[in-house]
CSV table of C-alpha atoms in Angstrom, one decimal:
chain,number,residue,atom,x,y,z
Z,1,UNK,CA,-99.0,-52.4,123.7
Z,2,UNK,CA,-102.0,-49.7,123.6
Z,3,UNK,CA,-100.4,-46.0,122.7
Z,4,UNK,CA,-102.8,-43.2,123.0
Z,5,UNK,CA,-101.2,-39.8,122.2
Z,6,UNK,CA,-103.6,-36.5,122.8
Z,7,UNK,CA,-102.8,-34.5,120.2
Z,8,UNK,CA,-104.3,-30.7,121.3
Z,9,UNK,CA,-101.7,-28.2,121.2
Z,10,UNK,CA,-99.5,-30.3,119.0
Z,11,UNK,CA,-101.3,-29.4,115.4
Z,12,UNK,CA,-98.9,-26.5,114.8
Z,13,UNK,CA,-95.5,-27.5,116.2
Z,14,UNK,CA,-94.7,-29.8,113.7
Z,15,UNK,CA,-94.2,-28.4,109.5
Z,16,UNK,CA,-96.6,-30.4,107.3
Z,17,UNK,CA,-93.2,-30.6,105.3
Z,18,UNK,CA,-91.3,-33.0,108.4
Z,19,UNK,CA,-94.5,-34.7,108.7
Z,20,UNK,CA,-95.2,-36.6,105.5
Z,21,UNK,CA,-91.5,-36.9,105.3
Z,22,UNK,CA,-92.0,-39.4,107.3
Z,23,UNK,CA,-95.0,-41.2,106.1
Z,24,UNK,CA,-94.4,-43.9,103.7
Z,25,UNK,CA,-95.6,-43.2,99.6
Z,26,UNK,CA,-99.0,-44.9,100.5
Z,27,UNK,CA,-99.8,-43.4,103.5
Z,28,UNK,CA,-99.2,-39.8,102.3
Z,29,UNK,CA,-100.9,-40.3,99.5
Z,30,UNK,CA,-103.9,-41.3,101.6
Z,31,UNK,CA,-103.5,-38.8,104.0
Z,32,UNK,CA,-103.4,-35.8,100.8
Z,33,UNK,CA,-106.6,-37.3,100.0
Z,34,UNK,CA,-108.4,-36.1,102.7
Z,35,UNK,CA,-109.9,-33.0,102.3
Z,36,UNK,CA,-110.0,-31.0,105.8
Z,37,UNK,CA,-106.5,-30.1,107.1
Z,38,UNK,CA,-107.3,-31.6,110.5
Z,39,UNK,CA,-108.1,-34.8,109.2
Z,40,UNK,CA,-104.7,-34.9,107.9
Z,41,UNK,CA,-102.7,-33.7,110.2
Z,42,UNK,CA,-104.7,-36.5,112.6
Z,43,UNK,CA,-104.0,-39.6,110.2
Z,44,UNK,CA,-100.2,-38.6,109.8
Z,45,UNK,CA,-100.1,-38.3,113.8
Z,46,UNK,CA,-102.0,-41.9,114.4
Z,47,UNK,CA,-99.3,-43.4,111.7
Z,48,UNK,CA,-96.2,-41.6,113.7
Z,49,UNK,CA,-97.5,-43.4,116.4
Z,50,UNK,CA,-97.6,-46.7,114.8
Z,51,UNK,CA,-94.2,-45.9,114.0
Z,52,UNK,CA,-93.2,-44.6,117.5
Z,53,UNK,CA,-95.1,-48.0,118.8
Z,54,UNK,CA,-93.0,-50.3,116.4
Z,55,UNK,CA,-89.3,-48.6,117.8
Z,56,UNK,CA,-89.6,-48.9,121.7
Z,57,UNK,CA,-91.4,-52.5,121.2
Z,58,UNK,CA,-89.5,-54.1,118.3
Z,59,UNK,CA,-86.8,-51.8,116.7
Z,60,UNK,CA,-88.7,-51.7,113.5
Z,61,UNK,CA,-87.5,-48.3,112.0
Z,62,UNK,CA,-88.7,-48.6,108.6
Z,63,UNK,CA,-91.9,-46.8,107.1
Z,64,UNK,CA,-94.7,-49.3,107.0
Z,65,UNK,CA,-97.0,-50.8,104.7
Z,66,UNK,CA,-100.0,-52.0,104.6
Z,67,UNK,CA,-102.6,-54.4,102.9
Z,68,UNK,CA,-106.0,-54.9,103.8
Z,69,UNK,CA,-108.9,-57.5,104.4
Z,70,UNK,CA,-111.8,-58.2,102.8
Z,71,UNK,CA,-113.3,-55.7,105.6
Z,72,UNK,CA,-110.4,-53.1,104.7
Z,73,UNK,CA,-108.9,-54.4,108.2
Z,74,UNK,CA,-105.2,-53.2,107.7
Z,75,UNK,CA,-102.2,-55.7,108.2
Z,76,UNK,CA,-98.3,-55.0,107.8
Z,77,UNK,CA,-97.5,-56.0,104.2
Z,78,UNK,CA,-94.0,-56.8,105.4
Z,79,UNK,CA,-93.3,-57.5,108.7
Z,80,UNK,CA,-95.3,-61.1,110.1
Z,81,UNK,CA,-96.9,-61.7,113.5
Z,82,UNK,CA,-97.3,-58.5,114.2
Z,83,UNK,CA,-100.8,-57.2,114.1
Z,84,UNK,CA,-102.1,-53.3,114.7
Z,85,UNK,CA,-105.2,-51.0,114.8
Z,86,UNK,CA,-105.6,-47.6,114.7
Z,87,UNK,CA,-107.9,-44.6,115.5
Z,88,UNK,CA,-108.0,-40.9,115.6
Z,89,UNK,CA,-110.4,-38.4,116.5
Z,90,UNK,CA,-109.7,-34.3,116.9
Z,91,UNK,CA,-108.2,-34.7,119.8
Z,92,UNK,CA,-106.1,-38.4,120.1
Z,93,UNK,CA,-105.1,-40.6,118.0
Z,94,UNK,CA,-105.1,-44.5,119.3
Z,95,UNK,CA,-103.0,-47.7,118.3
Z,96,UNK,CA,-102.3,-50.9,119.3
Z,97,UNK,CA,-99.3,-53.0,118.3
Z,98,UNK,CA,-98.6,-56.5,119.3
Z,99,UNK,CA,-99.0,-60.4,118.7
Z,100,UNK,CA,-102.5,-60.6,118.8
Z,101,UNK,CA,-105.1,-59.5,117.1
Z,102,UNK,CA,-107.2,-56.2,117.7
Z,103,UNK,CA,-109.2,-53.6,117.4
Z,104,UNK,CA,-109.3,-49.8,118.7
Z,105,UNK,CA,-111.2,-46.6,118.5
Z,106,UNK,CA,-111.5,-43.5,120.1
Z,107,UNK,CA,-114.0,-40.9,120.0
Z,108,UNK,CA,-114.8,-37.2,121.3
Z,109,UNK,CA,-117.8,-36.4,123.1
Z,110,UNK,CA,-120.6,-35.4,121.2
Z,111,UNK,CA,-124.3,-36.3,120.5
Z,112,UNK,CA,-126.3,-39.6,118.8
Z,113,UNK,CA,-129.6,-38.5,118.4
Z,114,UNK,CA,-132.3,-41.1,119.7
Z,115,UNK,CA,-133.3,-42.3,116.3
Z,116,UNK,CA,-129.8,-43.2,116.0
Z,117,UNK,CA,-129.0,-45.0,119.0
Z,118,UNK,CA,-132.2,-47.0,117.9
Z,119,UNK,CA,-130.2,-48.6,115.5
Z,120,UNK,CA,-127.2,-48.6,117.3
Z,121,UNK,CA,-127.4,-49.4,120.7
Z,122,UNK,CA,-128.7,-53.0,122.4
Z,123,UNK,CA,-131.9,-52.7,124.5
Z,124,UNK,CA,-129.9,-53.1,127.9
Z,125,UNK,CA,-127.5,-50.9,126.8
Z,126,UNK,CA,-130.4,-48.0,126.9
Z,127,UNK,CA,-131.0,-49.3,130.1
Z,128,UNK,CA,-128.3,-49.0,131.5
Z,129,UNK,CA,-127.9,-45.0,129.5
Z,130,UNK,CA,-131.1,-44.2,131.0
Z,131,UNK,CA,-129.7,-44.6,134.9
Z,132,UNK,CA,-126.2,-43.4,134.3
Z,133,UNK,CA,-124.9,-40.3,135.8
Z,134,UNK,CA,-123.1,-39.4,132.6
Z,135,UNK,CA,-125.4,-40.7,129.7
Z,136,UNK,CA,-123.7,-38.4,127.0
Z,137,UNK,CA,-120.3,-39.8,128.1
Z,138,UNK,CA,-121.4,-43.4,128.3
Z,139,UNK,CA,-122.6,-43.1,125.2
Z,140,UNK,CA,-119.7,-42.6,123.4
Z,141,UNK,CA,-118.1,-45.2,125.1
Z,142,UNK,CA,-120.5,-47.8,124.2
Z,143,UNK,CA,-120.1,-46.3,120.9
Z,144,UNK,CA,-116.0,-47.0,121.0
Z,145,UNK,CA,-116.6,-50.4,122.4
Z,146,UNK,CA,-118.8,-51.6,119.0
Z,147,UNK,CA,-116.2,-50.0,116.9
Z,148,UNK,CA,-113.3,-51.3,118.7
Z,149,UNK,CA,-115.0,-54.9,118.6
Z,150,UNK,CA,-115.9,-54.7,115.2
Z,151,UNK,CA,-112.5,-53.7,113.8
Z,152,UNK,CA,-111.0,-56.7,115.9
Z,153,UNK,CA,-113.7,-59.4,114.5
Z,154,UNK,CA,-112.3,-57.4,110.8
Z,155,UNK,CA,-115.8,-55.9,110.0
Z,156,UNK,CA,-115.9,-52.3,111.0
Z,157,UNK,CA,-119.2,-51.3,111.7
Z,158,UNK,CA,-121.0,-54.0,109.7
Z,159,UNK,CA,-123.0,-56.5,112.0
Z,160,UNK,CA,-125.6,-56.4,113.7
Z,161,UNK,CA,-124.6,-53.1,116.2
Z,162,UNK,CA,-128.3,-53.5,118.4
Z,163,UNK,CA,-127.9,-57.8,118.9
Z,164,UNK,CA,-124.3,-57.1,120.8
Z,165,UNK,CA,-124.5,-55.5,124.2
Z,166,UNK,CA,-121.7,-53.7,126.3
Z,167,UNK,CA,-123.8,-53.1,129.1
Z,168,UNK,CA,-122.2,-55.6,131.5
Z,169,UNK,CA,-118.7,-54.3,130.7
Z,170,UNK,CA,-117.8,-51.4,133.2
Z,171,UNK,CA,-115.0,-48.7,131.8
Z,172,UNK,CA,-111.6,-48.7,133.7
Z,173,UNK,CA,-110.8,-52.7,133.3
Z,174,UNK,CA,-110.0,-55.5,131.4
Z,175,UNK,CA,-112.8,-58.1,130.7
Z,176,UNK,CA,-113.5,-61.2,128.8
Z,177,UNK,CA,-115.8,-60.6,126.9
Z,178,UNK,CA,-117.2,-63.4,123.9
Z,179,UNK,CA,-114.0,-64.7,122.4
Z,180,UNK,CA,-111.6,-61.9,123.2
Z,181,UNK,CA,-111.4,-58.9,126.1
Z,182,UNK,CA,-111.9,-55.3,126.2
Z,183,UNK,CA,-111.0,-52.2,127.8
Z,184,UNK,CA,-113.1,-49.6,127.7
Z,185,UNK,CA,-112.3,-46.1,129.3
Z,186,UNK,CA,-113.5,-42.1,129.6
Z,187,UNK,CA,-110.7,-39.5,129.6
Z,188,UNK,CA,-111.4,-35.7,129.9
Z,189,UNK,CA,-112.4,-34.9,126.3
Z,190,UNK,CA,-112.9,-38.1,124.6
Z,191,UNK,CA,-113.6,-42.3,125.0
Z,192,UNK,CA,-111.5,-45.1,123.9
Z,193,UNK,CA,-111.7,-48.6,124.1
Z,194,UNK,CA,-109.5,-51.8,122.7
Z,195,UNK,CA,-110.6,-55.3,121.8
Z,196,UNK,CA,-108.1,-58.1,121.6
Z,197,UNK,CA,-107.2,-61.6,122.0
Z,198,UNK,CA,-105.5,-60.9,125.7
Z,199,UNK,CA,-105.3,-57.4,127.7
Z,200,UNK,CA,-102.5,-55.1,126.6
Z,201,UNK,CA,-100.8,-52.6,128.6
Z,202,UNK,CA,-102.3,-48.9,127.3
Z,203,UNK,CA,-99.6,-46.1,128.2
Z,204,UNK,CA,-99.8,-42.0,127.4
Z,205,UNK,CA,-97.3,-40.5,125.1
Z,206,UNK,CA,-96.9,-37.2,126.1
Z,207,UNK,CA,-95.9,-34.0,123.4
Z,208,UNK,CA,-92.4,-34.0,124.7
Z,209,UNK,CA,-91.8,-37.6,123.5
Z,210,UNK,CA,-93.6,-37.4,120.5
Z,211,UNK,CA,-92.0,-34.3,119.1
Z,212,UNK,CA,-88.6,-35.9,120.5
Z,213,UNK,CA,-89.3,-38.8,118.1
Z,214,UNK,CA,-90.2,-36.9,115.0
Z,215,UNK,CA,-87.2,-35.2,115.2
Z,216,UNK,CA,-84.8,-37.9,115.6
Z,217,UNK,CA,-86.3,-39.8,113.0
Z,218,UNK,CA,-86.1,-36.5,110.7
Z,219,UNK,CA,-82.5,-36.3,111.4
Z,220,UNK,CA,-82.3,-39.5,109.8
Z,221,UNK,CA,-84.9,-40.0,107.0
Z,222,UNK,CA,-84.4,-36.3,106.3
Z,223,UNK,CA,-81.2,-36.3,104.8
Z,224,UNK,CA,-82.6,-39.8,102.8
């Protein structure tokens, strides 16, 4: 299961204090690592999520760990065949929880100068930027597929970006695509896109059901 939870609105309704309560030792102590504010308020929000994600699918209520590949790919330290991914940007976080493996990222909109998508995008994909109605947007998107790929094959950004083209996969659907599929899609204020073994269902948390969470979880781990 996909969970994508836009977060603008939400950065103030929630103390910092009932927040990293309910983080786990390691991930607070990443998040207070971070230097901007947003930044941290984004990465507790993406974990929450996790967390939210492992409740309604498998009842997991404990604060989880995590170790990490070779490519700093994350895995549960403590809970098996289970895998997850997870993004944020300033205005979503992103995860995916399930039995197979993935990869996800979400981006705002913004600009990659040409020099940059040089060494970023596949020649057809710059075709196919050059004819679309909404490069900018497109763009990202592309952008978000590589990523999402990359964090499913375990190596973040580093391979060859320009020799792997995304051209041929339109946003809105589910296909196959090498040895896995992916989903790539454009919302109002930012791009997204998951890679996995099969297609996973992608649903919208909404404020109300979020904030409903943290509390009832604060009820409990509050008191701990």
């Amino acid at each position: 299961m996909v969970y994508v939870l836009y977060i603008v609105g939400m950065e103030n309704r929630i103390p910092k204090d009932v927040l990293y309560c309910l983080l786990s030792t390691q991930r607070r102590n990443q998040v207070l690592s971070l230097c901007q504010e947003a930044d941290r308020v984004q990465s507790s929000l993406a974990y929450l999520l996790l967390r939210m994600a492992l409740y309604r699918e498998y009842k997991i209520t404990k604060k989880p760990l995590f170790l990490f590949g070779e490519e700093n790919k994350p895995y549960f330290k403590d809970i098996t065949g289970i895998f997850f991914n997870l993004s944020h940007c300033k205005n979503a976080v992103l995860c995916a929880v399930g039995e197979v493996e993935n990869g996800v990222d979400i981006q705002e909109y913004g600009d990659i100068n040409e020099n940059a998508s040089e060494m970023i995008f596949h020649t057809e994909e710059m075709a196919y930027l050059k004819s679309a109605v909404f490069p900018e947007q497109e763009k990202i998107r592309f952008w978000s597929m590589k990523e999402a790929y990359g964090k499913y094959l375990g190596k973040g950004i580093l391979y060859d970006l320009p020799a792997v083209s995304f051209a041929k996969v339109l946003p809105d659907r589910w296909q196959q695509f090498q040895n896995a599929y992916i989903l790539s899609t454009m919302q109002q204020t930012a791009a997204f896109s998951v890679c996995a073994k099969s297609p996973m269902t992608v649903c919208t948390v909404s404020h109300t059901e979020m904030i409903a969470f943290i509390k009832e979880r604060y009820k409990i781990e509050g008191k701990a």
